[in-house]
Amino acid sequence: MTSHLTTHVLDAATGAPAAGVGVVLAAASGEVVLAEVSGSVLAHGTTDADGRLSLGPEQLSAGNYTLTFLTGEYFAAQGVQTFYPLVTVTFIVEVADDGTSRHYHVPLLLSPFAYSTYRGS
């Protein structure tokens, strides 16, 4: 079974894949909660040695979702201070009338004091 959602985390400070980053997929609830994941948790996992993770069910329903990257734990394990203990990316999953949907790839480019993300392919 292939997941509908994948991610890839690259540590921009080291230029290497970010292995061991915890990631939580949740249905977005619209609530803002400091230091905890908000919404209905659907899946969670940890990036592999190449910084990659396939996460969630084979098909996501249409709606808003969050990926929360546990960046504080990742940097703490390396003895590196960070400004961002969590990075949460909220995105929309669209499903066509015939029930099909594109694959979603949400990469994260990470450093201790900055991050960026984009809609991957």
Tab-separated table of N, CA and C in Angstrom:
chain	number	residue	atom	x	y	z
A	1	MET	N	0.840	-1.176	0.000
A	1	MET	CA	0.000	0.000	0.000
A	1	MET	C	0.886	1.240	0.000
A	2	THR	N	0.592	2.189	-0.852
A	2	THR	CA	1.328	3.437	-0.932
A	2	THR	C	0.514	4.533	-0.266
A	3	SER	N	1.206	5.352	0.526
A	3	SER	CA	0.537	6.450	1.188
A	3	SER	C	0.213	7.560	0.205
A	4	HIS	N	-0.828	8.285	0.480
A	4	HIS	CA	-1.258	9.425	-0.319
A	4	HIS	C	-0.352	10.628	-0.069
A	5	LEU	N	0.423	10.584	1.031
A	5	LEU	CA	1.223	11.718	1.476
A	5	LEU	C	2.648	11.288	1.793
A	6	THR	N	3.607	12.060	1.287
A	6	THR	CA	5.004	11.830	1.631
A	6	THR	C	5.636	13.160	2.007
A	7	THR	N	6.761	13.070	2.709
A	7	THR	CA	7.524	14.251	3.055
A	7	THR	C	9.006	13.928	2.971
A	8	HIS	N	9.809	14.963	2.912
A	8	HIS	CA	11.260	14.846	2.889
A	8	HIS	C	11.799	16.042	3.656
A	9	VAL	N	12.663	15.804	4.638
A	9	VAL	CA	13.225	16.886	5.434
A	9	VAL	C	14.720	16.955	5.155
A	10	LEU	N	15.169	18.139	4.754
A	10	LEU	CA	16.583	18.379	4.506
A	10	LEU	C	17.075	19.383	5.534
A	11	ASP	N	18.158	19.046	6.222
A	11	ASP	CA	18.781	19.944	7.188
A	11	ASP	C	19.696	20.886	6.409
A	12	ALA	N	19.251	22.121	6.218
A	12	ALA	CA	19.999	23.087	5.414
A	12	ALA	C	21.297	23.512	6.092
A	13	ALA	N	21.366	23.401	7.420
A	13	ALA	CA	22.586	23.786	8.137
A	13	ALA	C	23.728	22.803	7.885
A	14	THR	N	23.373	21.528	7.678
A	14	THR	CA	24.401	20.513	7.441
A	14	THR	C	24.460	20.084	5.977
A	15	GLY	N	23.419	20.392	5.221
A	15	GLY	CA	23.348	19.975	3.828
A	15	GLY	C	23.035	18.504	3.669
A	16	ALA	N	22.503	17.893	4.718
A	16	ALA	CA	22.226	16.455	4.703
A	16	ALA	C	20.754	16.195	5.017
A	17	PRO	N	20.259	15.013	4.648
A	17	PRO	CA	18.892	14.660	5.025
A	17	PRO	C	18.749	14.673	6.541
A	18	ALA	N	17.585	15.058	7.016
A	18	ALA	CA	17.316	15.105	8.451
A	18	ALA	C	16.665	13.790	8.878
A	19	ALA	N	17.490	12.861	9.312
A	19	ALA	CA	17.006	11.556	9.763
A	19	ALA	C	16.511	11.664	11.198
A	20	GLY	N	15.435	10.957	11.505
A	20	GLY	CA	14.937	10.900	12.870
A	20	GLY	C	14.023	12.035	13.285
A	21	VAL	N	13.461	12.761	12.327
A	21	VAL	CA	12.510	13.826	12.662
A	21	VAL	C	11.123	13.204	12.824
A	22	GLY	N	10.522	13.407	13.975
A	22	GLY	CA	9.158	12.943	14.191
A	22	GLY	C	8.192	13.819	13.414
A	23	VAL	N	7.160	13.188	12.822
A	23	VAL	CA	6.168	13.915	12.031
A	23	VAL	C	4.785	13.375	12.393
A	24	VAL	N	3.835	14.301	12.580
A	24	VAL	CA	2.464	13.930	12.923
A	24	VAL	C	1.526	14.485	11.856
A	25	LEU	N	0.679	13.628	11.299
A	25	LEU	CA	-0.359	14.027	10.348
A	25	LEU	C	-1.679	14.103	11.098
A	26	ALA	N	-2.357	15.247	10.974
A	26	ALA	CA	-3.644	15.413	11.651
A	26	ALA	C	-4.626	16.115	10.729
A	27	ALA	N	-5.903	15.855	10.950
A	27	ALA	CA	-6.949	16.637	10.300
A	27	ALA	C	-6.955	17.981	11.006
A	28	ALA	N	-6.919	19.068	10.258
A	28	ALA	CA	-6.839	20.396	10.856
A	28	ALA	C	-8.148	20.728	11.557
A	29	SER	N	-8.037	21.224	12.778
A	29	SER	CA	-9.233	21.554	13.547
A	29	SER	C	-9.519	23.040	13.559
A	30	GLY	N	-8.553	23.838	13.131
A	30	GLY	CA	-8.727	25.278	13.157
A	30	GLY	C	-8.334	25.896	14.476
A	31	GLU	N	-8.003	25.083	15.485
A	31	GLU	CA	-7.599	25.592	16.788
A	31	GLU	C	-6.098	25.832	16.807
A	32	VAL	N	-5.679	26.826	17.559
A	32	VAL	CA	-4.261	27.087	17.738
A	32	VAL	C	-3.902	26.662	19.155
A	33	VAL	N	-3.020	25.692	19.281
A	33	VAL	CA	-2.621	25.185	20.586
A	33	VAL	C	-1.102	25.220	20.657
A	34	LEU	N	-0.569	25.937	21.623
A	34	LEU	CA	0.869	26.059	21.778
A	34	LEU	C	1.454	24.758	22.318
A	35	ALA	N	2.531	24.311	21.686
A	35	ALA	CA	3.335	23.175	22.133
A	35	ALA	C	2.605	21.835	22.124
A	36	GLU	N	1.533	21.728	21.376
A	36	GLU	CA	0.941	20.415	21.184
A	36	GLU	C	0.244	20.393	19.833
A	37	VAL	N	0.114	19.217	19.304
A	37	VAL	CA	-0.515	19.072	17.995
A	37	VAL	C	-2.017	19.195	18.162
A	38	SER	N	-2.623	20.033	17.337
A	38	SER	CA	-4.055	20.262	17.397
A	38	SER	C	-4.741	19.473	16.287
A	39	GLY	N	-5.948	19.014	16.556
A	39	GLY	CA	-6.703	18.303	15.537
A	39	GLY	C	-6.739	16.813	15.806
A	40	SER	N	-7.261	16.091	14.860
A	40	SER	CA	-7.407	14.648	14.976
A	40	SER	C	-6.194	13.962	14.352
A	41	VAL	N	-5.378	13.317	15.160
A	41	VAL	CA	-4.172	12.653	14.659
A	41	VAL	C	-4.565	11.446	13.816
A	42	LEU	N	-4.030	11.411	12.594
A	42	LEU	CA	-4.308	10.320	11.664
A	42	LEU	C	-3.152	9.340	11.559
A	43	ALA	N	-1.929	9.850	11.701
A	43	ALA	CA	-0.746	9.002	11.578
A	43	ALA	C	0.458	9.752	12.129
A	44	HIS	N	1.489	9.010	12.449
A	44	HIS	CA	2.742	9.622	12.871
A	44	HIS	C	3.884	8.678	12.515
A	45	GLY	N	5.069	9.238	12.385
A	45	GLY	CA	6.235	8.434	12.047
A	45	GLY	C	7.491	9.263	12.196
A	46	THR	N	8.592	8.694	11.739
A	46	THR	CA	9.901	9.328	11.847
A	46	THR	C	10.611	9.215	10.511
A	47	THR	N	11.269	10.296	10.108
A	47	THR	CA	11.989	10.262	8.830
A	47	THR	C	13.107	9.227	8.868
A	48	ASP	N	13.339	8.602	7.719
A	48	ASP	CA	14.368	7.570	7.608
A	48	ASP	C	15.745	8.202	7.403
A	49	ALA	N	16.746	7.386	7.134
A	49	ALA	CA	18.120	7.861	6.968
A	49	ALA	C	18.260	8.860	5.824
A	50	ASP	N	17.324	8.812	4.867
A	50	ASP	CA	17.345	9.753	3.745
A	50	ASP	C	16.425	10.958	4.001
A	51	GLY	N	15.898	11.078	5.227
A	51	GLY	CA	15.029	12.192	5.575
A	51	GLY	C	13.625	12.072	5.018
A	52	ARG	N	13.233	10.877	4.585
A	52	ARG	CA	11.937	10.684	3.925
A	52	ARG	C	10.968	9.910	4.806
A	53	LEU	N	9.670	10.150	4.559
A	53	LEU	CA	8.629	9.454	5.291
A	53	LEU	C	7.368	9.402	4.445
A	54	SER	N	6.777	8.224	4.352
A	54	SER	CA	5.470	8.024	3.738
A	54	SER	C	4.502	7.882	4.902
A	55	LEU	N	3.429	8.677	4.876
A	55	LEU	CA	2.626	8.810	6.082
A	55	LEU	C	1.137	8.836	5.757
A	56	GLY	N	0.371	8.131	6.549
A	56	GLY	CA	-1.076	8.209	6.433
A	56	GLY	C	-1.682	7.099	5.606
A	57	PRO	N	-2.968	7.245	5.359
A	57	PRO	CA	-3.699	6.217	4.624
A	57	PRO	C	-3.402	6.265	3.125
A	58	GLU	N	-3.907	5.254	2.434
A	58	GLU	CA	-3.757	5.179	0.984
A	58	GLU	C	-4.448	6.358	0.298
A	59	GLN	N	-5.535	6.858	0.889
A	59	GLN	CA	-6.282	7.989	0.317
A	59	GLN	C	-6.766	8.890	1.443
A	60	LEU	N	-6.479	10.176	1.339
A	60	LEU	CA	-7.006	11.163	2.280
A	60	LEU	C	-8.303	11.741	1.713
A	61	SER	N	-9.241	12.040	2.573
A	61	SER	CA	-10.467	12.712	2.159
A	61	SER	C	-10.169	14.174	1.883
A	62	ALA	N	-11.037	14.822	1.131
A	62	ALA	CA	-10.889	16.253	0.888
A	62	ALA	C	-10.957	16.987	2.220
A	63	GLY	N	-10.111	18.016	2.366
A	63	GLY	CA	-10.146	18.803	3.591
A	63	GLY	C	-8.799	19.401	3.919
A	64	ASN	N	-8.727	20.016	5.081
A	64	ASN	CA	-7.493	20.636	5.564
A	64	ASN	C	-6.773	19.691	6.510
A	65	TYR	N	-5.455	19.651	6.369
A	65	TYR	CA	-4.613	18.775	7.175
A	65	TYR	C	-3.389	19.536	7.659
A	66	THR	N	-2.771	19.002	8.713
A	66	THR	CA	-1.500	19.553	9.171
A	66	THR	C	-0.453	18.450	9.227
A	67	LEU	N	0.759	18.837	8.922
A	67	LEU	CA	1.936	18.023	9.211
A	67	LEU	C	2.709	18.805	10.254
A	68	THR	N	2.940	18.202	11.401
A	68	THR	CA	3.726	18.845	12.441
A	68	THR	C	5.047	18.101	12.564
A	69	PHE	N	6.119	18.835	12.352
A	69	PHE	CA	7.471	18.289	12.424
A	69	PHE	C	8.032	18.595	13.810
A	70	LEU	N	8.509	17.581	14.512
A	70	LEU	CA	9.019	17.744	15.871
A	70	LEU	C	10.479	18.179	15.816
A	71	THR	N	10.696	19.397	15.394
A	71	THR	CA	12.038	19.913	15.114
A	71	THR	C	12.854	20.143	16.380
A	72	GLY	N	12.206	20.501	17.468
A	72	GLY	CA	12.927	20.699	18.722
A	72	GLY	C	13.607	19.429	19.191
A	73	GLU	N	12.890	18.314	19.104
A	73	GLU	CA	13.471	17.020	19.491
A	73	GLU	C	14.634	16.649	18.577
A	74	TYR	N	14.472	16.910	17.284
A	74	TYR	CA	15.536	16.609	16.314
A	74	TYR	C	16.805	17.383	16.636
A	75	PHE	N	16.686	18.696	16.824
A	75	PHE	CA	17.869	19.508	17.100
A	75	PHE	C	18.448	19.214	18.478
A	76	ALA	N	17.606	18.951	19.482
A	76	ALA	CA	18.093	18.617	20.825
A	76	ALA	C	18.954	17.355	20.793
A	77	ALA	N	18.549	16.378	19.995
A	77	ALA	CA	19.320	15.134	19.879
A	77	ALA	C	20.709	15.375	19.298
A	78	GLN	N	20.850	16.478	18.574
A	78	GLN	CA	22.142	16.829	17.989
A	78	GLN	C	22.908	17.846	18.841
A	79	GLY	N	22.311	18.291	19.958
A	79	GLY	CA	22.942	19.296	20.801
A	79	GLY	C	22.942	20.676	20.173
A	80	VAL	N	21.927	20.963	19.341
A	80	VAL	CA	21.833	22.236	18.631
A	80	VAL	C	20.596	22.990	19.129
A	81	GLN	N	20.768	24.259	19.466
A	81	GLN	CA	19.629	25.086	19.856
A	81	GLN	C	18.828	25.470	18.618
A	82	THR	N	17.522	25.621	18.810
A	82	THR	CA	16.656	26.022	17.705
A	82	THR	C	15.608	27.013	18.195
A	83	PHE	N	15.154	27.842	17.303
A	83	PHE	CA	14.093	28.797	17.589
A	83	PHE	C	12.720	28.159	17.402
A	84	TYR	N	12.646	27.076	16.632
A	84	TYR	CA	11.381	26.435	16.278
A	84	TYR	C	11.274	25.040	16.888
A	85	PRO	N	10.571	24.877	18.012
A	85	PRO	CA	10.431	23.541	18.596
A	85	PRO	C	9.496	22.643	17.786
A	86	LEU	N	8.583	23.273	17.045
A	86	LEU	CA	7.660	22.563	16.163
A	86	LEU	C	7.497	23.382	14.890
A	87	VAL	N	7.361	22.695	13.778
A	87	VAL	CA	6.993	23.361	12.532
A	87	VAL	C	5.712	22.691	12.058
A	88	THR	N	4.648	23.473	11.948
A	88	THR	CA	3.370	22.936	11.491
A	88	THR	C	3.024	23.545	10.143
A	89	VAL	N	2.783	22.671	9.184
A	89	VAL	CA	2.415	23.078	7.838
A	89	VAL	C	0.972	22.646	7.624
A	90	THR	N	0.116	23.603	7.287
A	90	THR	CA	-1.290	23.312	7.014
A	90	THR	C	-1.509	23.360	5.509
A	91	PHE	N	-2.208	22.357	4.981
A	91	PHE	CA	-2.405	22.267	3.535
A	91	PHE	C	-3.786	21.699	3.233
A	92	ILE	N	-4.205	21.858	1.987
A	92	ILE	CA	-5.527	21.422	1.536
A	92	ILE	C	-5.396	20.206	0.624
A	93	VAL	N	-6.185	19.190	0.890
A	93	VAL	CA	-6.292	18.029	-0.002
A	93	VAL	C	-7.577	18.193	-0.798
A	94	GLU	N	-7.447	18.115	-2.115
A	94	GLU	CA	-8.600	18.206	-2.999
A	94	GLU	C	-8.849	16.848	-3.642
A	95	VAL	N	-10.110	16.501	-3.754
A	95	VAL	CA	-10.516	15.243	-4.374
A	95	VAL	C	-11.489	15.572	-5.503
A	96	ALA	N	-11.226	15.030	-6.690
A	96	ALA	CA	-12.080	15.271	-7.855
A	96	ALA	C	-13.439	14.581	-7.678
A	97	ASP	N	-14.388	14.973	-8.506
A	97	ASP	CA	-15.731	14.382	-8.454
A	97	ASP	C	-15.714	12.878	-8.651
A	98	ASP	N	-14.714	12.380	-9.397
A	98	ASP	CA	-14.627	10.934	-9.629
A	98	ASP	C	-13.896	10.199	-8.499
A	99	GLY	N	-13.537	10.935	-7.428
A	99	GLY	CA	-12.905	10.310	-6.265
A	99	GLY	C	-11.397	10.223	-6.322
A	100	THR	N	-10.787	10.705	-7.401
A	100	THR	CA	-9.333	10.639	-7.513
A	100	THR	C	-8.686	11.892	-6.931
A	101	SER	N	-7.447	11.736	-6.566
A	101	SER	CA	-6.687	12.848	-6.002
A	101	SER	C	-5.215	12.636	-6.313
A	102	ARG	N	-4.522	13.750	-6.533
A	102	ARG	CA	-3.081	13.672	-6.784
A	102	ARG	C	-2.344	13.221	-5.523
A	103	HIS	N	-1.132	12.731	-5.718
A	103	HIS	CA	-0.241	12.437	-4.604
A	103	HIS	C	0.191	13.761	-3.973
A	104	TYR	N	0.308	13.802	-2.662
A	104	TYR	CA	0.759	15.005	-1.965
A	104	TYR	C	2.145	14.772	-1.384
A	105	HIS	N	3.082	15.655	-1.759
A	105	HIS	CA	4.442	15.610	-1.229
A	105	HIS	C	4.726	16.973	-0.619
A	106	VAL	N	5.024	16.981	0.689
A	106	VAL	CA	5.227	18.229	1.422
A	106	VAL	C	6.630	18.208	2.028
A	107	PRO	N	7.623	18.746	1.308
A	107	PRO	CA	8.989	18.763	1.820
A	107	PRO	C	9.223	19.925	2.786
A	108	LEU	N	10.242	19.760	3.641
A	108	LEU	CA	10.626	20.799	4.581
A	108	LEU	C	12.129	21.005	4.486
A	109	LEU	N	12.532	22.239	4.235
A	109	LEU	CA	13.937	22.637	4.257
A	109	LEU	C	14.138	23.318	5.602
A	110	LEU	N	15.019	22.783	6.429
A	110	LEU	CA	15.080	23.138	7.838
A	110	LEU	C	16.468	23.589	8.267
A	111	SER	N	16.515	24.602	9.111
A	111	SER	CA	17.734	24.963	9.834
A	111	SER	C	17.293	25.359	11.239
A	112	PRO	N	18.219	25.569	12.168
A	112	PRO	CA	17.811	25.887	13.538
A	112	PRO	C	17.006	27.182	13.673
A	113	PHE	N	17.166	28.112	12.717
A	113	PHE	CA	16.517	29.406	12.862
A	113	PHE	C	15.694	29.825	11.649
A	114	ALA	N	15.410	28.889	10.743
A	114	ALA	CA	14.591	29.179	9.572
A	114	ALA	C	14.078	27.865	8.985
A	115	TYR	N	12.990	27.972	8.232
A	115	TYR	CA	12.492	26.824	7.479
A	115	TYR	C	11.678	27.318	6.296
A	116	SER	N	11.528	26.440	5.296
A	116	SER	CA	10.634	26.721	4.180
A	116	SER	C	10.041	25.402	3.711
A	117	THR	N	8.933	25.515	3.007
A	117	THR	CA	8.250	24.349	2.496
A	117	THR	C	7.584	24.719	1.179
A	118	TYR	N	7.162	23.719	0.440
A	118	TYR	CA	6.501	23.954	-0.840
A	118	TYR	C	5.698	22.723	-1.203
A	119	ARG	N	4.861	22.856	-2.202
A	119	ARG	CA	4.108	21.713	-2.725
A	119	ARG	C	5.012	20.962	-3.679
A	120	GLY	N	5.426	19.791	-3.290
A	120	GLY	CA	6.299	18.972	-4.112
A	120	GLY	C	5.501	18.125	-5.084
A	121	SER	N	6.217	17.282	-5.803
A	121	SER	CA	5.545	16.396	-6.757
A	121	SER	C	5.917	14.951	-6.507
